Short mmCIF file of C-alpha atoms in Angstrom, two decimals:
data_model
loop_
_atom_site.label_atom_id
_atom_site.label_comp_id
_atom_site.label_asym_id
_atom_site.label_seq_id
_atom_site.Cartn_x
_atom_site.Cartn_y
_atom_site.Cartn_z
CA MET X 1 118.55 41.82 117.55
CA PRO X 2 120.51 39.64 116.01
CA ARG X 3 124.30 39.80 116.63
CA ALA X 4 126.95 38.24 115.51
CA PRO X 5 128.30 34.81 116.99
CA THR X 6 130.97 34.81 119.72
CA ALA X 7 134.13 33.72 118.05
CA ASP X 8 136.06 30.57 119.28
CA TRP X 9 138.57 30.38 116.56
CA LEU X 10 142.03 32.23 117.24
CA CYS X 11 144.19 33.47 113.82
CA SER X 12 147.96 32.14 114.67
CA ARG X 13 150.20 35.10 116.42
CA GLU X 14 152.85 36.63 114.50
CA THR X 15 156.31 36.31 117.05
CA ARG X 16 157.20 38.86 118.98
CA GLY X 17 160.44 39.50 117.18
CA ARG X 18 158.35 40.44 114.35
CA ALA X 19 156.25 42.57 116.47
CA ALA X 20 159.45 44.34 117.78
CA ARG X 21 160.54 45.10 114.04
CA CYS X 22 157.25 46.47 113.82
CA ALA X 23 157.55 48.86 116.78
CA ARG X 24 160.90 50.04 115.27
CA ALA X 25 159.19 51.30 112.16
CA HIS X 26 157.44 53.97 113.76
CA GLY X 27 160.77 55.33 114.53
CA ASP X 28 162.92 54.89 111.59
CA GLY X 29 163.56 57.48 108.89
CA ARG X 30 161.30 56.19 106.19
CA MET X 31 158.43 57.37 108.15
CA ALA X 32 159.73 60.68 107.81
CA ALA X 33 159.46 60.37 104.11
CA TRP X 34 155.75 60.83 104.11
CA GLY X 35 156.17 64.77 104.32
CA CYS X 36 158.35 64.42 100.87
CA VAL X 37 155.45 63.17 98.75
CA ALA X 38 153.72 65.37 96.21
CA ALA X 39 150.28 66.39 97.03
CA LEU X 40 147.34 64.62 95.18
CA GLY X 41 147.69 65.30 91.52
CA ALA X 42 144.70 65.95 89.44
CA ALA X 43 145.49 64.04 86.76
CA ARG X 44 144.42 60.52 86.53
CA GLY X 45 147.47 59.31 84.63
CA LEU X 46 150.19 60.71 87.12
CA CYS X 47 153.03 58.76 85.79
CA TRP X 48 155.23 56.09 88.35
CA ARG X 49 158.17 58.02 88.17
CA ALA X 50 157.00 61.28 89.26
CA ALA X 51 155.18 59.74 92.19
CA ARG X 52 158.32 57.78 93.17
CA ALA X 53 160.20 60.91 92.80
CA ALA X 54 157.94 62.92 95.13
CA ALA X 55 158.36 60.28 97.67
CA GLY X 56 162.24 60.29 97.52
CA LEU X 57 162.29 56.77 95.80
CA PRO X 58 164.25 55.72 92.50
CA GLY X 59 162.83 56.29 89.20
CA ARG X 60 160.34 53.51 87.36
CA PRO X 61 158.44 53.84 83.91
CA SER X 62 154.53 54.23 84.47
CA ARG X 63 152.86 51.61 84.41
CA ARG X 64 149.02 50.53 84.16
CA CYS X 65 147.59 48.64 87.44
CA TYR X 66 145.05 46.56 85.37
CA ALA X 67 144.64 45.49 82.10
CA VAL X 68 142.69 42.47 80.53
CA GLY X 69 144.94 40.13 79.05
CA PRO X 70 146.42 36.54 79.67
CA ALA X 71 148.34 35.95 82.78
CA GLN X 72 151.78 33.66 82.88
CA SER X 73 151.13 31.93 86.43
CA PRO X 74 147.24 32.20 87.05
CA PRO X 75 147.03 33.11 90.57
CA THR X 76 144.90 31.37 93.20
CA PHE X 77 145.10 34.24 95.71
CA GLY X 78 144.20 37.83 95.62
CA PHE X 79 144.56 40.87 97.95
CA LEU X 80 142.01 43.05 99.96
CA LEU X 81 144.03 46.51 100.78
CA ASP X 82 142.95 48.94 102.94
CA ILE X 83 143.95 52.65 102.15
CA ASP X 84 144.45 54.87 105.23
CA GLY X 85 146.99 53.89 107.02
CA VAL X 86 148.23 51.64 104.57
CA LEU X 87 148.61 52.90 101.30
CA VAL X 88 147.89 56.98 102.28
CA ARG X 89 148.13 59.17 105.38
CA GLY X 90 145.91 61.87 104.63
CA HIS X 91 146.80 63.03 100.92
CA ARG X 92 150.40 61.56 101.31
CA VAL X 93 151.12 58.11 99.89
CA ILE X 94 153.33 55.86 101.93
CA PRO X 95 156.49 54.82 100.46
CA ALA X 96 156.07 51.42 101.18
CA ALA X 97 152.99 51.59 99.09
CA LEU X 98 154.86 52.35 95.81
CA GLU X 99 157.54 49.72 96.18
CA ALA X 100 154.28 47.26 96.97
CA PHE X 101 153.10 47.82 93.70
CA ARG X 102 156.32 47.73 91.86
CA ARG X 103 155.83 44.05 93.10
CA LEU X 104 152.57 43.64 92.19
CA VAL X 105 152.67 44.73 88.55
CA ASN X 106 154.40 42.66 85.62
CA SER X 107 156.82 43.96 83.10
CA GLN X 108 153.52 44.48 81.15
CA GLY X 109 152.12 47.06 83.69
CA GLN X 110 149.41 44.23 84.38
CA LEU X 111 148.24 43.17 88.13
CA ARG X 112 150.01 39.88 88.67
CA VAL X 113 147.04 38.75 91.08
CA PRO X 114 143.63 40.37 91.30
CA VAL X 115 143.64 43.63 93.78
CA VAL X 116 140.35 45.13 95.62
CA PHE X 117 140.91 48.45 97.75
CA VAL X 118 138.49 48.16 100.89
CA THR X 119 137.94 51.49 102.85
CA ASN X 120 135.74 52.36 105.16
CA ALA X 121 135.26 55.94 103.55
CA GLY X 122 132.18 56.93 102.12
CA ASN X 123 131.99 60.79 101.86
CA ILE X 124 133.66 60.40 97.89
CA LEU X 125 132.43 58.80 95.00
CA GLN X 126 133.49 55.42 94.01
CA HIS X 127 135.06 56.60 90.71
CA SER X 128 136.53 59.87 92.05
CA LYS X 129 138.35 57.49 94.67
CA ALA X 130 139.80 55.61 91.92
CA GLN X 131 141.27 58.57 90.27
CA GLU X 132 142.79 59.77 93.86
CA LEU X 133 144.30 56.30 94.08
CA SER X 134 145.53 56.37 90.70
CA ALA X 135 146.95 59.78 90.89
CA LEU X 136 149.05 59.05 94.63
CA LEU X 137 149.95 55.36 93.34
CA GLY X 138 151.16 56.29 89.67
CA CYS X 139 149.17 53.35 87.90
CA GLU X 140 145.62 53.38 86.83
CA VAL X 141 143.00 51.70 89.47
CA ASP X 142 139.55 51.40 88.20
CA ALA X 143 136.11 52.23 89.94
CA ASP X 144 135.31 48.33 90.36
CA GLN X 145 138.41 47.63 92.05
CA VAL X 146 137.26 50.18 94.99
CA ILE X 147 134.99 49.12 97.66
CA LEU X 148 133.48 52.31 99.55
CA SER X 149 131.78 51.57 103.41
CA HIS X 150 128.59 51.90 101.56
CA SER X 151 129.20 49.85 98.32
CA PRO X 152 127.40 46.71 99.80
CA MET X 153 124.03 48.78 99.96
CA LYS X 154 123.28 48.25 96.17
CA LEU X 155 122.34 44.52 97.49
CA PHE X 156 119.18 46.17 99.25
CA SER X 157 117.19 46.37 96.65
CA GLU X 158 113.78 46.39 98.93
CA TYR X 159 114.62 49.81 100.21
CA HIS X 160 115.62 51.29 96.49
CA GLU X 161 112.42 52.99 95.84
CA LYS X 162 111.35 54.22 99.34
CA ARG X 163 111.89 57.98 100.31
CA MET X 164 115.13 58.02 102.37
CA LEU X 165 116.87 60.49 104.78
CA VAL X 166 120.53 60.49 103.79
CA SER X 167 123.01 61.74 106.24
CA GLY X 168 126.97 62.29 105.22
CA GLN X 169 128.88 65.13 103.51
CA GLY X 170 130.13 65.43 100.00
CA PRO X 171 128.35 63.89 97.30
CA VAL X 172 125.51 62.31 99.47
CA VAL X 173 122.83 62.13 96.90
CA GLU X 174 125.20 61.04 94.03
CA ASN X 175 126.65 58.21 96.07
CA ALA X 176 122.79 57.35 97.28
CA GLN X 177 121.60 57.48 93.85
CA GLY X 178 125.10 55.20 92.44
CA LEU X 179 123.72 52.85 94.95
CA GLY X 180 120.38 52.31 93.66
CA PHE X 181 117.90 54.90 95.83
CA ARG X 182 115.86 56.85 93.65
CA ASN X 183 114.01 58.96 96.30
CA VAL X 184 116.43 60.57 98.87
CA VAL X 185 115.93 63.80 101.01
CA THR X 186 119.11 65.55 102.48
CA MET X 187 119.62 67.15 105.75
CA ASP X 188 119.51 70.32 104.75
CA GLU X 189 116.20 69.49 102.54
CA LEU X 190 114.42 68.29 105.68
CA ARG X 191 116.01 71.33 108.01
CA MET X 192 114.06 73.55 105.15
CA ALA X 193 110.97 72.13 105.09
CA PHE X 194 111.08 72.02 109.01
CA PRO X 195 112.78 74.97 110.18
CA LEU X 196 111.73 74.55 113.95
CA LEU X 197 113.63 71.28 114.12
CA ASP X 198 117.37 72.70 113.98
CA MET X 199 117.45 74.85 117.38
CA VAL X 200 121.32 74.17 118.61
CA ASP X 201 122.77 76.82 116.62
CA LEU X 202 121.60 80.24 117.83
CA GLU X 203 122.88 82.04 114.91
CA ARG X 204 120.64 79.71 112.37
CA ARG X 205 117.37 79.87 114.64
CA LEU X 206 114.45 82.04 112.88
CA LYS X 207 113.59 84.81 114.11
CA THR X 208 109.94 84.33 113.36
CA THR X 209 107.60 81.38 113.57
CA PRO X 210 106.99 79.89 109.90
CA LEU X 211 103.94 78.54 108.88
CA LEU X 212 103.95 74.85 109.29
CA ARG X 213 104.06 72.66 106.47
CA ASN X 214 101.42 69.44 105.74
CA ASP X 215 102.54 68.83 102.29
CA PHE X 216 106.05 67.41 103.04
CA PRO X 217 105.73 63.52 101.80
CA ARG X 218 106.81 60.55 104.50
CA ILE X 219 110.18 59.62 105.08
CA GLU X 220 110.55 55.73 105.08
CA GLY X 221 113.69 55.05 106.09
CA VAL X 222 117.50 56.58 106.96
CA LEU X 223 120.67 55.84 105.18
CA LEU X 224 123.62 56.60 107.20
CA LEU X 225 126.70 56.81 104.44
CA GLY X 226 129.19 58.65 106.73
CA GLU X 227 130.08 61.24 109.43
CA PRO X 228 128.17 64.28 108.97
CA VAL X 229 129.51 68.42 109.34
CA ARG X 230 127.01 69.31 111.75
CA TRP X 231 126.85 66.40 114.25
CA GLU X 232 124.33 68.05 116.27
CA THR X 233 121.66 69.07 113.29
CA SER X 234 122.07 65.52 111.91
CA LEU X 235 121.44 63.83 115.51
CA GLN X 236 118.53 65.86 116.40
CA LEU X 237 116.87 65.73 112.81
CA ILE X 238 117.42 61.49 112.31
CA MET X 239 115.97 61.40 115.98
CA ASP X 240 112.81 63.42 114.77
CA VAL X 241 112.29 61.26 111.72
CA LEU X 242 112.50 57.93 113.63
CA LEU X 243 110.31 59.50 116.88
CA SER X 244 107.59 60.47 114.45
CA ASN X 245 107.68 57.46 112.08
CA GLY X 246 108.75 59.78 109.35
CA SER X 247 106.55 62.63 109.69
CA PRO X 248 108.36 65.22 111.88
CA GLY X 249 106.31 67.93 111.25
CA ALA X 250 103.56 66.09 112.96
CA GLY X 251 104.94 64.14 115.86
CA LEU X 252 103.55 61.28 117.79
CA ALA X 253 102.64 60.72 121.39
CA THR X 254 104.02 57.40 121.53
CA PRO X 255 107.27 56.66 119.48
CA PRO X 256 107.04 53.31 117.28
CA TYR X 257 108.82 50.49 117.96
CA PRO X 258 110.53 48.96 115.85
CA HIS X 259 111.34 52.01 114.13
CA LEU X 260 111.38 53.12 110.51
CA PRO X 261 114.68 50.96 108.73
CA VAL X 262 117.99 52.35 109.34
CA LEU X 263 120.87 51.17 107.02
CA ALA X 264 124.26 52.46 108.30
CA SER X 265 128.06 52.04 106.68
CA ASN X 266 131.40 52.66 108.24
CA MET X 267 131.37 51.45 111.86
CA ASP X 268 135.21 53.00 112.31
CA LEU X 269 135.33 54.66 115.92
CA LEU X 270 138.92 56.01 115.07
CA TRP X 271 140.73 56.57 111.55
CA MET X 272 144.32 57.98 111.27
CA ALA X 273 145.31 60.71 108.96
CA GLU X 274 148.14 63.28 109.30
CA ALA X 275 147.50 64.02 113.26
CA LYS X 276 149.59 62.05 115.67
CA MET X 277 146.66 60.77 117.30
CA PRO X 278 143.53 58.94 115.57
CA ARG X 279 140.65 60.68 114.69
CA PHE X 280 137.13 60.18 115.21
CA GLY X 281 135.10 58.24 112.43
CA HIS X 282 131.22 57.57 111.71
CA GLY X 283 131.51 54.70 114.24
CA THR X 284 131.60 57.64 117.18
CA PHE X 285 128.71 59.35 115.05
CA LEU X 286 126.65 56.19 115.52
CA LEU X 287 127.79 55.60 119.00
CA CYS X 288 125.89 58.92 119.90
CA LEU X 289 122.60 58.29 117.84
CA GLU X 290 122.45 54.84 119.86
CA ALA X 291 122.87 56.12 123.02
CA ILE X 292 120.55 59.00 122.53
CA TYR X 293 117.92 56.67 121.21
CA GLN X 294 118.31 54.34 123.76
CA LYS X 295 118.38 57.43 126.49
CA VAL X 296 114.90 58.90 125.20
CA THR X 297 113.05 55.80 124.12
CA GLY X 298 114.73 53.05 126.65
CA LYS X 299 115.01 51.09 123.68
CA GLU X 300 117.74 49.89 121.31
CA LEU X 301 118.41 51.54 118.29
CA ARG X 302 118.07 48.65 115.31
CA TYR X 303 119.68 48.57 111.78
CA GLU X 304 118.50 46.65 108.84
CA GLY X 305 121.87 46.66 107.71
CA LEU X 306 125.57 47.73 108.73
CA MET X 307 128.19 47.58 106.17
CA GLY X 308 132.04 48.36 106.00
CA LYS X 309 134.69 46.49 107.77
CA PRO X 310 134.51 44.52 109.65
CA SER X 311 131.26 43.66 108.16
CA ILE X 312 131.25 39.97 106.83
CA LEU X 313 128.69 41.58 104.20
CA THR X 314 131.69 43.81 102.97
CA TYR X 315 134.48 40.94 102.64
CA GLN X 316 131.50 38.91 100.86
CA TYR X 317 131.01 41.90 98.20
CA ALA X 318 134.90 42.26 98.25
CA GLU X 319 135.59 38.60 97.48
CA ASP X 320 132.94 39.24 94.37
CA LEU X 321 134.39 41.80 92.80
CA ILE X 322 137.72 39.41 93.25
CA ARG X 323 136.29 36.70 91.27
CA ARG X 324 135.14 38.97 88.72
CA GLN X 325 138.36 40.65 88.44
CA ALA X 326 140.16 37.17 88.02
CA GLU X 327 137.53 36.01 85.24
CA ARG X 328 137.96 39.41 83.23
CA ARG X 329 141.98 38.25 83.44
CA GLY X 330 140.60 35.23 81.97
CA TRP X 331 142.44 33.43 85.38
CA ALA X 332 140.45 29.77 85.05
CA ALA X 333 141.86 28.80 88.63
CA PRO X 334 139.25 29.89 91.68
CA ILE X 335 140.89 32.16 93.98
CA ARG X 336 140.95 30.19 97.21
CA LYS X 337 142.72 32.47 99.73
CA LEU X 338 142.29 36.45 100.27
CA TYR X 339 144.99 38.02 102.20
CA ALA X 340 143.45 40.99 103.79
CA VAL X 341 145.96 44.01 104.49
CA GLY X 342 145.03 46.87 106.79
CA ASP X 343 146.18 49.19 110.12
CA ASN X 344 143.25 49.25 112.37
CA PRO X 345 142.91 45.75 114.55
CA MET X 346 139.38 46.77 115.02
CA SER X 347 138.20 47.02 111.64
CA ASP X 348 140.80 45.32 109.52
CA VAL X 349 141.97 42.63 111.49
CA TYR X 350 138.55 41.67 113.09
CA GLY X 351 136.82 41.90 109.80
CA ALA X 352 139.41 39.32 108.31
CA ASN X 353 139.63 37.01 110.93
CA LEU X 354 135.67 36.82 111.37
CA PHE X 355 135.42 36.18 107.71
CA HIS X 356 138.11 33.55 107.69
CA GLN X 357 135.87 32.17 110.59
CA TYR X 358 132.60 32.68 108.32
CA LEU X 359 134.60 30.57 105.24
CA GLN X 360 135.66 27.88 107.66
CA LYS X 361 131.92 27.39 108.90
CA ALA X 362 130.52 27.76 105.61
CA THR X 363 132.92 24.91 104.17
CA HIS X 364 131.90 22.47 106.97
CA ASP X 365 128.47 23.09 108.21
CA GLY X 366 126.81 25.72 105.55
CA ALA X 367 126.74 29.60 105.64
CA PRO X 368 125.69 30.56 109.07
CA GLU X 369 123.30 33.49 109.68
CA LEU X 370 124.66 36.63 110.93
CA GLY X 371 122.03 39.27 111.30
CA ALA X 372 122.62 42.75 110.01
CA GLY X 373 126.06 42.42 108.60
CA GLY X 374 125.75 39.00 107.35
CA PRO X 375 125.44 37.39 104.04
CA ARG X 376 122.67 38.67 101.39
CA GLN X 377 121.97 37.57 97.70
CA GLN X 378 125.68 36.78 96.60
CA GLN X 379 127.26 34.01 94.98
CA PRO X 380 128.45 30.96 97.21
CA SER X 381 131.78 31.82 98.36
CA ALA X 382 134.59 30.21 96.30
CA SER X 383 137.39 31.25 98.85
CA GLN X 384 138.61 28.73 101.53
CA SER X 385 140.60 31.48 104.00
CA CYS X 386 141.32 35.54 104.67
CA ILE X 387 144.29 35.73 106.20
CA SER X 388 144.75 39.10 108.13
CA ILE X 389 148.07 40.96 107.83
CA LEU X 390 148.57 44.39 110.25
CA VAL X 391 150.64 46.88 109.13
CA CYS X 392 152.25 49.54 111.67
CA THR X 393 152.14 52.69 109.33
CA GLY X 394 148.37 53.84 110.32
CA VAL X 395 146.22 53.52 113.60
CA TYR X 396 148.51 50.33 115.20
CA ASN X 397 151.40 51.84 116.77
CA PRO X 398 152.85 48.73 118.79
CA ARG X 399 155.01 51.77 120.94
CA ASN X 400 151.95 53.49 122.14
CA PRO X 401 150.47 52.35 125.36
CA GLN X 402 147.01 53.12 124.00
CA SER X 403 147.13 51.05 120.61
CA THR X 404 144.09 48.93 120.08
CA GLU X 405 145.97 45.85 119.69
CA PRO X 406 145.72 43.26 122.76
CA VAL X 407 148.94 43.76 124.49
CA LEU X 408 151.71 41.34 124.51
CA GLY X 409 152.08 39.33 127.50
CA GLY X 410 148.63 39.69 129.17
CA GLY X 411 145.97 42.39 129.38
CA GLU X 412 142.56 43.26 127.35
CA PRO X 413 142.39 46.56 125.11
CA PRO X 414 139.37 48.74 125.21
CA PHE X 415 136.94 47.37 122.54
CA HIS X 416 136.47 49.74 119.98
CA GLY X 417 134.10 47.81 117.87
CA HIS X 418 130.65 47.98 117.11
CA ARG X 419 127.79 47.49 119.64
CA ASP X 420 126.49 44.69 117.74
CA LEU X 421 129.76 43.12 117.38
CA CYS X 422 130.60 40.65 120.31
CA PHE X 423 134.01 41.36 121.66
CA SER X 424 136.38 38.49 120.85
CA PRO X 425 139.90 39.29 121.81
CA GLY X 426 141.22 36.36 119.39
CA LEU X 427 139.73 38.05 116.34
CA MET X 428 141.76 41.34 117.00
CA GLU X 429 144.75 39.35 116.64
CA ALA X 430 146.37 39.21 113.11
CA SER X 431 148.03 36.09 111.52
CA HIS X 432 150.98 38.18 110.65
CA VAL X 433 152.19 41.24 111.87
CA VAL X 434 154.77 43.17 109.28
CA ASN X 435 156.11 46.84 108.99
CA ASP X 436 154.21 48.06 106.11
CA VAL X 437 152.24 46.96 102.82
CA ASN X 438 155.57 46.35 101.19
CA GLU X 439 156.36 43.52 103.75
CA ALA X 440 153.04 42.43 103.55
CA VAL X 441 153.26 41.78 99.66
CA GLN X 442 156.41 40.16 100.04
CA LEU X 443 155.47 38.03 102.83
CA VAL X 444 152.37 36.73 100.56
CA PHE X 445 154.63 36.34 97.55
CA ARG X 446 157.02 34.06 99.56
CA LYS X 447 153.97 32.32 100.90
CA GLU X 448 152.66 31.44 98.08
CA GLY X 449 155.93 30.12 95.91
CA TRP X 450 155.90 33.37 93.71
CA ALA X 451 159.03 35.40 92.61
CA LEU X 452 159.77 38.89 94.22
CA GLU X 453 159.79 40.99 90.94
#
């Protein structure tokens, strides 16, 4: 299977002093303010004043985060902002995020630079995520500013008419249809059609043997949109579909290989919520599926598409949304620099650095082929760089010896990336390490010579 190339480019390392300051962020009083923030508001128009008051911060009039209109200083850079661990922890906004957005909007309530929110979450609708961010941040976020882990699946049009088994939770059918897939089958529908397949839970086993069905249309591929609730059921049924070539009621003596196409999103092994330690992500589910398939067949599970950070495809998709946003605002100057702010060295930093490497190679040698997570039917990149900025309010904690960041002074951390990513410690080193997203915005504005409003 094609794999991402081994990286030979190392981003510049931030000073040890800044890393020490970052370590102190986990012990200072600002982190305690997380618990003082109001829960998610239902109204999209939650005002900035209420959000800031809930966080224990000074009030400020409500502002709209996006509006079409002329800009006084056309930007040549944009932000790719992670959400969990950067802007929020669970359902609580991080106070520094409110300060950051005070700087990102002008006196008319318009964004001063293009901003796209790039998350590996996928068990929610795009417009619902935008509404959630609007309520938490106290300003309006449009759906076309949000990239979920599976958003780039819109580009895989050759599978949109095929009958696809979809795995995940939440509005999986609506999400799949929103991505362009018109004929999807859920795990529950497959389990009800073939009740003998799901045997782990003794309470759900049938007491009698049902008649076998021969009228269930063949499944032609698998969509993995996010971690499911019942892992044992999803793992079993996905394996049944792959081993039977889409007809789990019949079975095959010899499993086909290559198997049916599999599209997957969100490779995060871990993610950070309110708990003190990281939680399992969809990458853990993928790891289980890959291990089971390898053990049963002796062959490697293959993906037709892998998306979500750190996939280059996701960053290309984000760059395209940044470009469209700038065009709508009437900013004529092309966006040459992207600043990616995240809390996870393996997804956010690795992905930004990998995309930066891709941009450098594309500038000099043309776009390289990068396999399942590589470029796909998109406009050529106008950006020349993607700078990684690591914050200390989420997964990354420099005071924690289990941190996924390379250890200062030597030693390699465990590789938490996906199997199809070649391990390159240099790509996990952020260009800059800061306390929080507010410091990240200030850093970028200073580098770009912009006023800190």
